PDB file of C-alpha atoms (C1' of nucleotides) in Angstrom:
ATOM      1  CA  UNK M   1      21.273 -14.077  10.185  1.00 50.00           C
ATOM      2  CA  UNK M   2      21.012 -15.847   6.498  1.00 49.00           C
ATOM      3  CA  UNK M   3      17.572 -15.216   4.794  1.00 51.00           C
ATOM      4  CA  UNK M   4      17.200 -18.713   3.749  1.00 49.00           C
ATOM      5  CA  UNK M   5      17.323 -19.564   7.226  1.00 50.00           C
ATOM      6  CA  UNK M   6      13.713 -18.201   7.586  1.00 53.00           C
ATOM      7  CA  UNK M   7      10.861 -21.021   8.170  1.00 55.00           C
ATOM      8  CA  UNK M   8       8.884 -21.528   5.129  1.00 55.00           C
ATOM      9  CA  UNK M   9       4.969 -22.955   5.497  1.00 54.00           C
ATOM     10  CA  UNK M  10       4.003 -25.852   4.409  1.00 67.00           C
ATOM     11  CA  UNK M  11       0.407 -25.654   4.525  1.00 87.00           C
ATOM     12  CA  UNK M  12      -1.788 -25.527   0.945  1.00 96.00           C
ATOM     13  CA  UNK M  13      -2.751 -22.032   0.065  1.00 97.00           C
ATOM     14  CA  UNK M  14      -6.389 -21.704  -1.455  1.00 98.00           C
ATOM     15  CA  UNK M  15      -7.095 -18.513  -3.174  1.00 98.00           C
ATOM     16  CA  UNK M  16      -9.765 -16.449  -1.927  1.00 98.00           C
ATOM     17  CA  UNK M  17     -13.151 -16.534  -4.361  1.00 98.00           C
ATOM     18  CA  UNK M  18     -14.713 -13.716  -5.843  1.00 98.00           C
ATOM     19  CA  UNK M  19     -17.640 -13.448  -3.293  1.00 98.00           C
ATOM     20  CA  UNK M  20     -15.076 -12.565  -0.386  1.00 98.00           C
ATOM     21  CA  UNK M  21     -14.276  -9.707  -2.332  1.00 98.00           C
ATOM     22  CA  UNK M  22     -17.814  -8.493  -3.280  1.00 98.00           C
ATOM     23  CA  UNK M  23     -18.706  -7.494   0.298  1.00 98.00           C
ATOM     24  CA  UNK M  24     -17.842  -3.682   2.055  1.00 98.00           C
ATOM     25  CA  UNK M  25     -14.195  -2.845   2.163  1.00 98.00           C
ATOM     26  CA  UNK M  26     -14.208  -2.721   5.910  1.00 98.00           C
ATOM     27  CA  UNK M  27     -15.566  -6.573   6.304  1.00 98.00           C
ATOM     28  CA  UNK M  28     -12.594  -7.382   3.330  1.00 98.00           C
ATOM     29  CA  UNK M  29     -10.174  -5.465   5.033  1.00 98.00           C
ATOM     30  CA  UNK M  30     -10.827  -7.040   8.643  1.00 98.00           C
ATOM     31  CA  UNK M  31     -10.982 -10.762   7.197  1.00 98.00           C
ATOM     32  CA  UNK M  32      -7.856 -10.106   4.629  1.00 98.00           C
ATOM     33  CA  UNK M  33      -5.719  -9.806   7.536  1.00 98.00           C
ATOM     34  CA  UNK M  34      -3.547 -13.018   8.087  1.00 98.00           C
ATOM     35  CA  UNK M  35      -4.085 -14.196   4.432  1.00 98.00           C
ATOM     36  CA  UNK M  36      -1.261 -14.531   2.118  1.00 98.00           C
ATOM     37  CA  UNK M  37      -0.124 -12.205  -0.858  1.00 98.00           C
ATOM     38  CA  UNK M  38       1.468 -14.753  -3.857  1.00 98.00           C
ATOM     39  CA  UNK M  39       3.437 -13.469  -6.662  1.00 98.00           C
ATOM     40  CA  UNK M  40       4.129 -16.468  -8.740  1.00 97.00           C
ATOM     41  CA  UNK M  41       6.805 -15.706 -11.608  1.00 93.00           C
ATOM     42  CA  UNK M  42       8.025 -18.723 -13.655  1.00 94.00           C
ATOM     43  CA  UNK M  43       9.205 -21.633 -10.723  1.00 94.00           C
ATOM     44  CA  UNK M  44       9.840 -18.487  -8.061  1.00 95.00           C
ATOM     45  CA  UNK M  45       7.314 -17.702  -5.496  1.00 97.00           C
ATOM     46  CA  UNK M  46       7.204 -14.873  -3.034  1.00 98.00           C
ATOM     47  CA  UNK M  47       4.769 -15.041  -0.482  1.00 98.00           C
ATOM     48  CA  UNK M  48       4.110 -12.970   2.657  1.00 98.00           C
ATOM     49  CA  UNK M  49       1.466 -12.441   5.273  1.00 98.00           C
ATOM     50  CA  UNK M  50      -0.946  -9.772   5.645  1.00 98.00           C
ATOM     51  CA  UNK M  51      -0.703  -7.675   8.757  1.00 98.00           C
ATOM     52  CA  UNK M  52      -1.689  -4.411   7.925  1.00 98.00           C
ATOM     53  CA  UNK M  53      -4.262  -2.782   5.604  1.00 98.00           C
ATOM     54  CA  UNK M  54      -6.805   0.059   5.312  1.00 98.00           C
ATOM     55  CA  UNK M  55     -10.763   0.262   3.842  1.00 98.00           C
ATOM     56  CA  UNK M  56     -11.449   2.806   1.183  1.00 97.00           C
ATOM     57  CA  UNK M  57     -15.244   3.401   1.327  1.00 96.00           C
ATOM     58  CA  UNK M  58     -16.095   4.589  -2.382  1.00 90.00           C
ATOM     59  CA  UNK M  59     -17.446   7.366  -3.692  1.00 91.00           C
ATOM     60  CA  UNK M  60     -18.758   8.995  -0.465  1.00 92.00           C
ATOM     61  CA  UNK M  61     -14.950   8.819   1.285  1.00 95.00           C
ATOM     62  CA  UNK M  62     -13.162  11.956   0.521  1.00 94.00           C
ATOM     63  CA  UNK M  63      -9.971   9.806   0.975  1.00 96.00           C
ATOM     64  CA  UNK M  64     -10.458   7.513  -1.631  1.00 96.00           C
ATOM     65  CA  UNK M  65      -9.462   7.718  -4.937  1.00 96.00           C
ATOM     66  CA  UNK M  66     -13.118   6.843  -6.265  1.00 95.00           C
ATOM     67  CA  UNK M  67     -14.279  10.232  -4.410  1.00 94.00           C
ATOM     68  CA  UNK M  68     -14.791  11.904  -7.307  1.00 89.00           C
ATOM     69  CA  UNK M  69     -16.327   9.404  -9.797  1.00 93.00           C
ATOM     70  CA  UNK M  70     -15.015   6.788 -11.881  1.00 94.00           C
ATOM     71  CA  UNK M  71     -11.910   8.161 -14.572  1.00 93.00           C
ATOM     72  CA  UNK M  72      -9.355   5.913 -16.640  1.00 92.00           C
ATOM     73  CA  UNK M  73      -7.131   5.971 -13.458  1.00 94.00           C
ATOM     74  CA  UNK M  74      -9.575   4.245 -10.808  1.00 96.00           C
ATOM     75  CA  UNK M  75     -11.645   2.404 -13.409  1.00 96.00           C
ATOM     76  CA  UNK M  76     -10.574  -0.897 -11.617  1.00 97.00           C
ATOM     77  CA  UNK M  77     -12.359   0.485  -8.483  1.00 97.00           C
ATOM     78  CA  UNK M  78     -15.737   0.151 -10.072  1.00 96.00           C
ATOM     79  CA  UNK M  79     -15.177  -3.214 -11.605  1.00 97.00           C
ATOM     80  CA  UNK M  80     -16.079  -6.535 -10.544  1.00 97.00           C
ATOM     81  CA  UNK M  81     -14.590  -7.504  -6.960  1.00 98.00           C
ATOM     82  CA  UNK M  82     -11.533  -9.162  -6.174  1.00 98.00           C
ATOM     83  CA  UNK M  83      -9.054  -7.239  -9.000  1.00 98.00           C
ATOM     84  CA  UNK M  84      -5.652  -5.613  -8.269  1.00 98.00           C
ATOM     85  CA  UNK M  85      -5.906  -1.424  -8.372  1.00 98.00           C
ATOM     86  CA  UNK M  86      -2.337   0.029  -8.708  1.00 97.00           C
ATOM     87  CA  UNK M  87      -1.517   3.320  -8.526  1.00 97.00           C
ATOM     88  CA  UNK M  88       1.520   5.387  -8.708  1.00 97.00           C
ATOM     89  CA  UNK M  89       2.203   7.949  -5.626  1.00 97.00           C
ATOM     90  CA  UNK M  90       4.632  10.709  -5.169  1.00 96.00           C
ATOM     91  CA  UNK M  91       6.891  10.134  -8.257  1.00 95.00           C
ATOM     92  CA  UNK M  92       8.346   7.106  -7.106  1.00 95.00           C
ATOM     93  CA  UNK M  93       5.927   4.410  -5.289  1.00 97.00           C
ATOM     94  CA  UNK M  94       3.439   2.101  -6.138  1.00 97.00           C
ATOM     95  CA  UNK M  95       0.475   1.090  -4.042  1.00 98.00           C
ATOM     96  CA  UNK M  96      -1.496  -1.801  -4.280  1.00 98.00           C
ATOM     97  CA  UNK M  97      -5.124  -2.168  -3.550  1.00 98.00           C
ATOM     98  CA  UNK M  98      -8.025  -4.882  -4.088  1.00 98.00           C
ATOM     99  CA  UNK M  99     -11.420  -3.819  -5.748  1.00 98.00           C
ATOM    100  CA  UNK M 100     -14.359  -4.443  -3.353  1.00 98.00           C
ATOM    101  CA  UNK M 101     -18.148  -4.404  -3.578  1.00 98.00           C
ATOM    102  CA  UNK M 102     -20.329  -5.747  -6.614  1.00 97.00           C
ATOM    103  CA  UNK M 103     -19.175  -4.404  -9.759  1.00 97.00           C
ATOM    104  CA  UNK M 104     -20.306  -0.658 -10.258  1.00 95.00           C
ATOM    105  CA  UNK M 105     -20.086  -0.136  -6.781  1.00 96.00           C
ATOM    106  CA  UNK M 106     -16.490   1.485  -5.710  1.00 97.00           C
ATOM    107  CA  UNK M 107     -14.578   0.063  -2.824  1.00 97.00           C
ATOM    108  CA  UNK M 108     -11.232  -0.901  -2.140  1.00 97.00           C
ATOM    109  CA  UNK M 109      -8.737  -2.432   0.657  1.00 98.00           C
ATOM    110  CA  UNK M 110      -4.980  -0.536   0.444  1.00 98.00           C
ATOM    111  CA  UNK M 111      -2.149  -3.272   1.466  1.00 98.00           C
ATOM    112  CA  UNK M 112      -0.178  -1.036   4.120  1.00 98.00           C
ATOM    113  CA  UNK M 113       2.154  -3.887   5.334  1.00 98.00           C
ATOM    114  CA  UNK M 114       2.758  -7.687   4.713  1.00 98.00           C
ATOM    115  CA  UNK M 115       5.149 -10.182   7.000  1.00 98.00           C
ATOM    116  CA  UNK M 116       7.928 -11.865   4.103  1.00 98.00           C
ATOM    117  CA  UNK M 117       7.491 -15.759   4.476  1.00 98.00           C
ATOM    118  CA  UNK M 118       8.945 -17.318   1.115  1.00 97.00           C
ATOM    119  CA  UNK M 119      11.374 -15.329  -1.533  1.00 97.00           C
ATOM    120  CA  UNK M 120      13.154 -13.276   1.015  1.00 97.00           C
ATOM    121  CA  UNK M 121      16.040 -13.148  -1.035  1.00 97.00           C
ATOM    122  CA  UNK M 122      14.355 -12.165  -3.935  1.00 97.00           C
ATOM    123  CA  UNK M 123      12.679  -9.341  -2.201  1.00 98.00           C
ATOM    124  CA  UNK M 124      15.649  -8.027  -0.912  1.00 97.00           C
ATOM    125  CA  UNK M 125      17.032  -8.006  -4.323  1.00 97.00           C
ATOM    126  CA  UNK M 126      14.193  -6.142  -5.584  1.00 97.00           C
ATOM    127  CA  UNK M 127      14.557  -3.566  -2.592  1.00 97.00           C
ATOM    128  CA  UNK M 128      18.087  -2.874  -3.078  1.00 96.00           C
ATOM    129  CA  UNK M 129      18.844  -3.649   0.795  1.00 95.00           C
ATOM    130  CA  UNK M 130      20.783  -6.489   2.508  1.00 95.00           C
ATOM    131  CA  UNK M 131      19.170  -8.600   5.652  1.00 95.00           C
ATOM    132  CA  UNK M 132      22.164  -9.196   8.172  1.00 93.00           C
ATOM    133  CA  UNK M 133      19.889  -9.227  10.904  1.00 92.00           C
ATOM    134  CA  UNK M 134      16.285 -10.288  11.815  1.00 93.00           C
ATOM    135  CA  UNK M 135      14.990  -6.886  12.489  1.00 92.00           C
ATOM    136  CA  UNK M 136      16.191  -5.803   8.783  1.00 94.00           C
ATOM    137  CA  UNK M 137      13.467  -8.016   7.189  1.00 96.00           C
ATOM    138  CA  UNK M 138      10.723  -5.690   8.454  1.00 95.00           C
ATOM    139  CA  UNK M 139      12.378  -2.962   5.828  1.00 96.00           C
ATOM    140  CA  UNK M 140      11.603  -5.227   2.948  1.00 97.00           C
ATOM    141  CA  UNK M 141       7.612  -5.028   3.028  1.00 97.00           C
ATOM    142  CA  UNK M 142       6.286  -2.413   5.644  1.00 97.00           C
ATOM    143  CA  UNK M 143       4.994   0.115   4.015  1.00 97.00           C
ATOM    144  CA  UNK M 144       2.250   0.291   0.759  1.00 98.00           C
ATOM    145  CA  UNK M 145       5.438   1.424  -1.481  1.00 98.00           C
ATOM    146  CA  UNK M 146       8.180  -0.874   0.148  1.00 98.00           C
ATOM    147  CA  UNK M 147       5.535  -4.305  -0.381  1.00 98.00           C
ATOM    148  CA  UNK M 148       5.295  -3.083  -3.889  1.00 98.00           C
ATOM    149  CA  UNK M 149       8.808  -3.194  -4.827  1.00 98.00           C
ATOM    150  CA  UNK M 150       9.662  -6.130  -2.985  1.00 98.00           C
ATOM    151  CA  UNK M 151       6.972  -7.924  -5.026  1.00 98.00           C
ATOM    152  CA  UNK M 152       7.443  -5.870  -8.347  1.00 97.00           C
ATOM    153  CA  UNK M 153       4.170  -4.920  -8.285  1.00 98.00           C
ATOM    154  CA  UNK M 154       3.816  -1.945 -10.991  1.00 97.00           C
ATOM    155  CA  UNK M 155       0.770  -0.666 -12.664  1.00 96.00           C
ATOM    156  CA  UNK M 156       1.652  -1.708 -16.186  1.00 95.00           C
ATOM    157  CA  UNK M 157       2.094  -5.253 -15.076  1.00 96.00           C
ATOM    158  CA  UNK M 158      -0.644  -5.749 -12.424  1.00 97.00           C
ATOM    159  CA  UNK M 159      -3.258  -2.962 -12.197  1.00 97.00           C
ATOM    160  CA  UNK M 160      -6.715  -5.083 -13.083  1.00 97.00           C
ATOM    161  CA  UNK M 161      -5.217  -8.355 -12.492  1.00 97.00           C
ATOM    162  CA  UNK M 162      -7.441 -10.858 -11.078  1.00 98.00           C
ATOM    163  CA  UNK M 163      -6.371 -11.746  -7.374  1.00 98.00           C
ATOM    164  CA  UNK M 164      -9.034 -14.580  -7.072  1.00 98.00           C
ATOM    165  CA  UNK M 165      -6.858 -16.686  -9.830  1.00 97.00           C
ATOM    166  CA  UNK M 166      -3.382 -18.211  -8.822  1.00 97.00           C
ATOM    167  CA  UNK M 167      -1.733 -16.824 -11.971  1.00 96.00           C
ATOM    168  CA  UNK M 168       1.075 -14.043 -11.338  1.00 97.00           C
ATOM    169  CA  UNK M 169      -0.279 -12.130  -8.436  1.00 98.00           C
ATOM    170  CA  UNK M 170      -2.825 -13.652  -6.250  1.00 98.00           C
ATOM    171  CA  UNK M 171      -4.338 -13.843  -2.622  1.00 98.00           C
ATOM    172  CA  UNK M 172      -5.049 -17.195  -0.265  1.00 98.00           C
ATOM    173  CA  UNK M 173      -5.634 -18.723   2.758  1.00 98.00           C
ATOM    174  CA  UNK M 174      -3.258 -21.256   4.474  1.00 97.00           C
ATOM    175  CA  UNK M 175      -5.590 -21.423   7.616  1.00 97.00           C
ATOM    176  CA  UNK M 176      -3.888 -18.640   9.679  1.00 96.00           C
ATOM    177  CA  UNK M 177      -5.680 -16.813  11.685  1.00 97.00           C
ATOM    178  CA  UNK M 178      -4.673 -13.648  13.546  1.00 97.00           C
ATOM    179  CA  UNK M 179      -4.852 -13.768  17.352  1.00 95.00           C
ATOM    180  CA  UNK M 180      -5.959 -10.079  17.890  1.00 96.00           C
ATOM    181  CA  UNK M 181      -6.653  -7.361  15.600  1.00 97.00           C
ATOM    182  CA  UNK M 182      -6.462  -3.743  16.349  1.00 96.00           C
ATOM    183  CA  UNK M 183      -8.241  -0.758  14.511  1.00 96.00           C
ATOM    184  CA  UNK M 184      -7.186   2.811  14.346  1.00 96.00           C
ATOM    185  CA  UNK M 185      -7.317   5.841  11.823  1.00 95.00           C
ATOM    186  CA  UNK M 186      -5.648   5.379   8.372  1.00 96.00           C
ATOM    187  CA  UNK M 187      -2.303   6.896   8.005  1.00 95.00           C
ATOM    188  CA  UNK M 188      -0.564   9.255   5.772  1.00 94.00           C
ATOM    189  CA  UNK M 189      -4.205  10.891   5.126  1.00 94.00           C
ATOM    190  CA  UNK M 190      -5.395  14.788   5.330  1.00 90.00           C
ATOM    191  CA  UNK M 191      -9.335  14.361   4.905  1.00 91.00           C
ATOM    192  CA  UNK M 192     -11.619  12.007   6.999  1.00 92.00           C
ATOM    193  CA  UNK M 193      -8.551  11.129   8.645  1.00 90.00           C
ATOM    194  CA  UNK M 194     -10.608  10.479  11.999  1.00 91.00           C
ATOM    195  CA  UNK M 195     -12.213   7.478  10.756  1.00 94.00           C
ATOM    196  CA  UNK M 196     -11.084   4.093  12.173  1.00 96.00           C
ATOM    197  CA  UNK M 197     -10.476   2.159   8.818  1.00 97.00           C
ATOM    198  CA  UNK M 198      -6.888   0.708   9.506  1.00 97.00           C
ATOM    199  CA  UNK M 199      -6.539  -2.401  10.296  1.00 97.00           C
ATOM    200  CA  UNK M 200      -3.743  -4.302  11.823  1.00 97.00           C
ATOM    201  CA  UNK M 201      -2.850  -7.344  13.335  1.00 97.00           C
ATOM    202  CA  UNK M 202      -1.902  -6.590  17.163  1.00 95.00           C
ATOM    203  CA  UNK M 203       1.626  -6.863  18.037  1.00 93.00           C
ATOM    204  CA  UNK M 204       3.055  -7.450  14.679  1.00 95.00           C
ATOM    205  CA  UNK M 205       6.555  -6.178  13.807  1.00 94.00           C
ATOM    206  CA  UNK M 206       5.646  -5.657  10.389  1.00 96.00           C
ATOM    207  CA  UNK M 207       3.401  -3.237  10.490  1.00 95.00           C
ATOM    208  CA  UNK M 208       4.586   0.097   8.710  1.00 92.00           C
ATOM    209  CA  UNK M 209       5.643   3.456  10.761  1.00 74.00           C
ATOM    210  CA  UNK M 210       7.290   3.882  13.968  1.00 67.00           C
ATOM    211  CA  UNK M 211       6.894   1.232  16.518  1.00 54.00           C
ATOM    212  CA  UNK M 212       5.318   3.986  18.582  1.00 46.00           C
ATOM    213  CA  UNK M 213       2.287   4.697  16.647  1.00 45.00           C
ATOM    214  CA  UNK M 214       1.136   0.974  17.036  1.00 44.00           C
ATOM    215  CA  UNK M 215       1.516   1.100  20.890  1.00 44.00           C
ATOM    216  CA  UNK M 216      -0.005   4.302  20.913  1.00 46.00           C
ATOM    217  CA  UNK M 217      -3.105   3.111  18.716  1.00 46.00           C
ATOM    218  CA  UNK M 218      -3.180  -0.096  20.711  1.00 45.00           C
ATOM    219  CA  UNK M 219      -3.476   1.916  23.938  1.00 42.00           C
ATOM    220  CA  UNK M 220      -6.555   3.947  22.618  1.00 39.00           C
ATOM    221  CA  UNK M 221      -8.266   0.586  21.264  1.00 33.00           C
TER     222      UNK M 221
ATOM    223  C1'  DA N   1       0.135  25.410 -20.929  1.00 72.03           C
ATOM    224  C1'  DT N   2       0.689  25.386 -16.145  1.00 72.03           C
ATOM    225  C1'  DA N   3       0.294  24.681 -11.414  1.00 72.03           C
ATOM    226  C1'  DT N   4      -0.614  21.880  -7.265  1.00 72.03           C
ATOM    227  C1'  DC N   5      -0.864  18.145  -4.642  1.00 72.03           C
ATOM    228  C1'  DG N   6      -0.309  13.126  -3.104  1.00 72.03           C
ATOM    229  C1'  DA N   7      -3.272   6.279   0.299  1.00 72.03           C
ATOM    230  C1'  DT N   8       5.496   7.598   0.561  1.00 72.03           C
ATOM    231  C1'  DT N   9      10.140   6.516   1.401  1.00 72.03           C
ATOM    232  C1'  DA N  10      15.220   7.922   2.532  1.00 72.03           C
ATOM    233  C1'  DT N  11      17.997  10.503   4.561  1.00 72.03           C
ATOM    234  C1'  DC N  12      18.931  13.656   7.248  1.00 72.03           C
ATOM    235  C1'  DT N  13      19.348  16.714  12.570  1.00 72.03           C
TER     236       DT N  13
ATOM    237  C1'  DG E   1      11.055  15.201  13.961  1.00 72.03           C
ATOM    238  C1'  DA E   2      11.789  17.369   9.431  1.00 72.03           C
ATOM    239  C1'  DT E   3      12.161  17.552   4.475  1.00 72.03           C
ATOM    240  C1'  DA E   4      13.831  16.734  -0.098  1.00 72.03           C
ATOM    241  C1'  DA E   5      12.680  13.539  -4.252  1.00 72.03           C
ATOM    242  C1'  DT E   6       9.792  12.907  -7.968  1.00 72.03           C
ATOM    243  C1'  DC E   7       6.124  12.546 -11.763  1.00 72.03           C
ATOM    244  C1'  DG E   8       1.175  11.346 -13.006  1.00 72.03           C
ATOM    245  C1'  DA E   9      -3.498  12.985 -12.250  1.00 72.03           C
ATOM    246  C1'  DT E  10      -6.257  16.717 -11.769  1.00 72.03           C
ATOM    247  C1'  DA E  11      -7.613  21.628 -12.112  1.00 72.03           C
ATOM    248  C1'  DT E  12      -7.313  25.629 -13.572  1.00 72.03           C
ATOM    249  C1'  DG E  13      -6.208  29.659 -17.455  1.00 72.03           C
TER     250       DG E  13
END
DNA sequence: ATATCGATTATCT
DNA sequence: GATAATCGATATG
């Protein structure tokens, strides 16, 4: 299947304002599901729908990067809401968060998986893979490291970026609302791994990890 | 100065 | 299901 045969959204995308992000990571995470991540690079535009996120609660959350207080690395999490916190992990990958809570209070939401909408050819190029079947699409952006690679997100280029302004990287609403949302424990952490802070659009094939995890989680919640 | 570990992924068996 | 790869941030001496 050619990637260009994927239907493209026609609805306008409106940026989410600062007040949207100036709330608790739980609220922001839940409401980010169904919104659209946009990368504008000259005349090229990549868009993808947010299908999986995790909330990180700030200085009281042992699993959050802000747990040990403000450092140069995590400073964006303590700054004004609606800005990109990008960090480097396992020597290979970047992960994207958006800062939440009013300025001065840490908190963020990690983007774990998105569903590619437009710019699929460029995402495949950035990921170094070829799309042969519809099932291959999930390899583009199902995982925090994968989606950053597909969108060309790096700490040097994107950390601190204002995601409320429709510039190089931003988040918008095209009117889509998820049918059903599932809440599960967060993935890949050892501390506070029992808390239900992972938000997923129920049944989305673009969620990270093996499908069995989602099925088990869905049955549990 | 050196050691440890991680909000991951690809590639095996 | 298990594991290697890879490096910056952080802790410790």
